[in-house]
Amino acid sequence: MKISNNWLKDYIKTDLKIEKIGEYLTDIGLEVEGIEKYESVKGSLEGIVVGKVLTCEPHPNADKLKKTTVDVGNGKVLNIVCGAPNVAAGQIVPVAVVGTTIYKGGEKLVMQKAKIRGEYSEGMICAEDELGLSDDHGGIMILDDSYKIGDDFAKYFELTTDQVYEIGLTPNRTDAMSHYGVARDLHAFLSTNQLNSEFEKVVSKPLNIEGTTDFQLEVEDSELTPRYIGAVIENVKVGESPDWLKNRLKAIGLNPINNIVDITNFILHGLGQPLHAFDADQIKGRKVKVGTVKEGTKFTTLDGAERTLNGTEIMIKDGENHPMCIAGVFGGENSGVSADTKTIFLESAYFNPVAVRKSAKFHGLSTDASFRFERGVDPNGVRIAITHAISLIEEISGGKLVGQLLEHYPKKIEDHYVILRFSKVEQILGTKIHREKIKEILKSLEIQVLNEIQDGFEISVPAYRADVTREIDVIEEILRIYGYNKIDSPQKISFTPVRLSFDDQEALENSWARTLQSNGFSEVMNNSLTSVKDETNAVKLLNPLSGDLAFMRNSLLEGLLENADYNIKRKNPDIKFFELGKIYYKNEGKYDERKQLAMLVSGRNVAENWLQPKSFTNFYFLKSYVKTLFDQLNFAIEEKSLEDSRFSDALEWLSQGKTIARLGKVAPELLKDADIEQDCFYAEIELENCQSLRSKENLKFVDIPKFNKIRRDLALLIEKNVSYSDLYKAARKNPSKYLRNINLFDVYEGKNLPEGKKSYAMSFELLNEEKTLEEKDITEVMNSLIKTFQKEFSAELRG
């Protein structure tokens, strides 16, 4: 947001320097990101003097050039080569002498003594466009006899220079989205810190009303339009704005259009209240209606685009219900002021912020007006703004207000009632501020103290502070004006650690995140808004920011693939990512959401080095990390194959009938869509199911066993269709209390084995915590396992 220092001085008087004002504005939360100089004429005509052409002869070496001598005062006569067709002896002209900088078309040119076709030239006789006075380049400027030879040319013009603050305003500070609002905030700080400042509160202007008007106003819904004021102004002469008004707007980057539109922009950026001027002769039925129209109605806006209305927009309509304007957002094609306009209908209103925001987002429109209406303008400033605008229109365009203001304001918008406790102020700020100082700060912020209570104040916060509705908001305001720099940081910081319960899901997520990070994974956070191909069960936003962000994500995979693609294209192909986030979907017409931990791996599984051969991640590499996470929990896992279009090969893990994880190789179609040419492996863990199934018993540490574990190996010849999972489950059913760990350490298929057979080598660890295991106990367990494998899988022992 740009704030003109000259404009700011219309509302606040202070002897502070520009840099100091910028510093104080930053201190109170209106961060000044830079200060730029504005000049109504670039260079301010510095170095341009009034001269008189004494002689003018053809250039001996160029047909289109002239040799002139020019008197620039103080007895100095310059030789200047000029190419203008209208230069002649006896003319009074503006001259740029050597050393002067002129700006033409954005280019900077410094005058130097130069030789042009063999003749010396000591400056330049200027045209209007070369001085920045207009775009005219038909020839040099010829001045009249009122200009005195040798004078600074600038003294004959009312040039404006200004300093413009670039303020990085936070979206909640609607109250400061104007020069008046910034001045009010600055004065609050200066006055409470005993710095010189004069500020006068803006009030409504008295109105001179002539005659009556037959215009009528009808507001259909007071919830959508709590306050609306209209004024009919006749005998308007639409034309160019005066220089002072144009310079005000140009300083903050706005192009002047005409006096009426410029006045509405002046009020918008001056007082913060958006206004709209209609050509009253285009309003059919001499009636303005504020309400909604039928869904599907076509409406062409000022930019020439035809838009289809959704039926919820607040619309300004004429007496025949034809829409003229999307209220608070954008005007209609035929409703604006033109050069032929004689009578205007001027609008000032307070529209429902939520309704305006929905309309602006639905139609993809963002205007200065919608930006303010969406956040809530000052409902008490509606009348003030329109009276100031009427006064300016009468002064500049000659218009006259006809009839009383047409106003709809059935229920006053009340200020915010808040109880402020001194103990809470001290607790939050960490320091004690005297209650009289607090009262002084509140008064400077126009916050009224209604009643003094034992530990604080009952206060009334003005309605224009839409962001200050709670006690904590008021405390922030007090600190902002009191000064953040006055709060000393404590020498010691103390805190009380809180132990999360074992079954706390957040603790589980943090534990898993730390495990993955310690194993080389990087955490990512992706946008939950996305686009989808299949909308069947997708959750669509009513007012999306764009077509690419129209749905809530129903999987974390797409975001992780985008992360992988971004890294791969930047020569970082070894991917180990995880994300904790929610997915959203429709289930039998109802909306639902659940939280997942997603993991994606791709590329090499170890960094390239001379010692180890190049190896790449695979399904089992990912599966090992998923198993590492589940080892922290205490429940049995069932594994089965999974049919999922996202995977080419996949498994599903279940416990007690609930899905706890899905993992597999990402389908080639998805990799192609993501522009990834290397294999990727993905896993997603259902956090809520894991949390509900995990053991509620506290983990306990036990001593290292006093007796050694005993290991025995079996090499089994089995059918190819038998999986290790089948053997593992069968072994786990063994009733022996000594069997602890089971592992597969070798798989062999190929030569020297019967057709359709394979070999699995498995290890079994046995332990008796009370004494050393005897051979007979070991033999009993192993024989039991062999019998099970032979009976259930027809397994044979290999020698």
mmCIF file of C-alpha atoms in Angstrom, residues 42 104 116 139 173 186 281 285 307 331 340 366 374 385 472 538 541 629 659 690 696 780:
data_model
loop_
_atom_site.group_PDB
_atom_site.id
_atom_site.type_symbol
_atom_site.label_atom_id
_atom_site.label_comp_id
_atom_site.label_asym_id
_atom_site.label_seq_id
_atom_site.Cartn_x
_atom_site.Cartn_y
_atom_site.Cartn_z
ATOM 1 C CA LYS A 42 10.313 14.066 -13.574
ATOM 2 C CA LYS A 104 12.034 11.471 -22.150
ATOM 3 C CA ILE A 116 27.023 17.695 -34.111
ATOM 4 C CA GLY A 139 8.319 21.181 -32.160
ATOM 5 C CA ARG A 173 -5.742 -3.912 9.389
ATOM 6 C CA LEU A 186 0.434 7.444 13.885
ATOM 7 C CA ASP A 281 -30.004 8.851 -16.533
ATOM 8 C CA GLY A 285 -37.539 3.592 -13.210
ATOM 9 C CA ARG A 307 -20.279 -13.223 -16.266
ATOM 10 C CA GLY A 331 -19.379 -2.057 -11.820
ATOM 11 C CA ASP A 340 -21.910 12.811 -21.517
ATOM 12 C CA SER A 366 -10.003 -8.404 -6.827
ATOM 13 C CA GLU A 374 -14.254 -8.086 2.362
ATOM 14 C CA ALA A 385 -17.327 9.700 3.099
ATOM 15 C CA ILE A 472 -6.166 -10.449 23.690
ATOM 16 C CA ALA A 538 -13.765 -35.545 -4.412
ATOM 17 C CA LEU A 541 -14.789 -25.919 -2.995
ATOM 18 C CA LEU A 629 7.585 -47.793 12.397
ATOM 19 C CA THR A 659 -6.438 -51.195 7.293
ATOM 20 C CA CYS A 690 -2.981 -47.197 14.240
ATOM 21 C CA LYS A 696 -2.624 -49.037 25.779
ATOM 22 C CA GLU A 780 11.283 -80.528 20.940
#
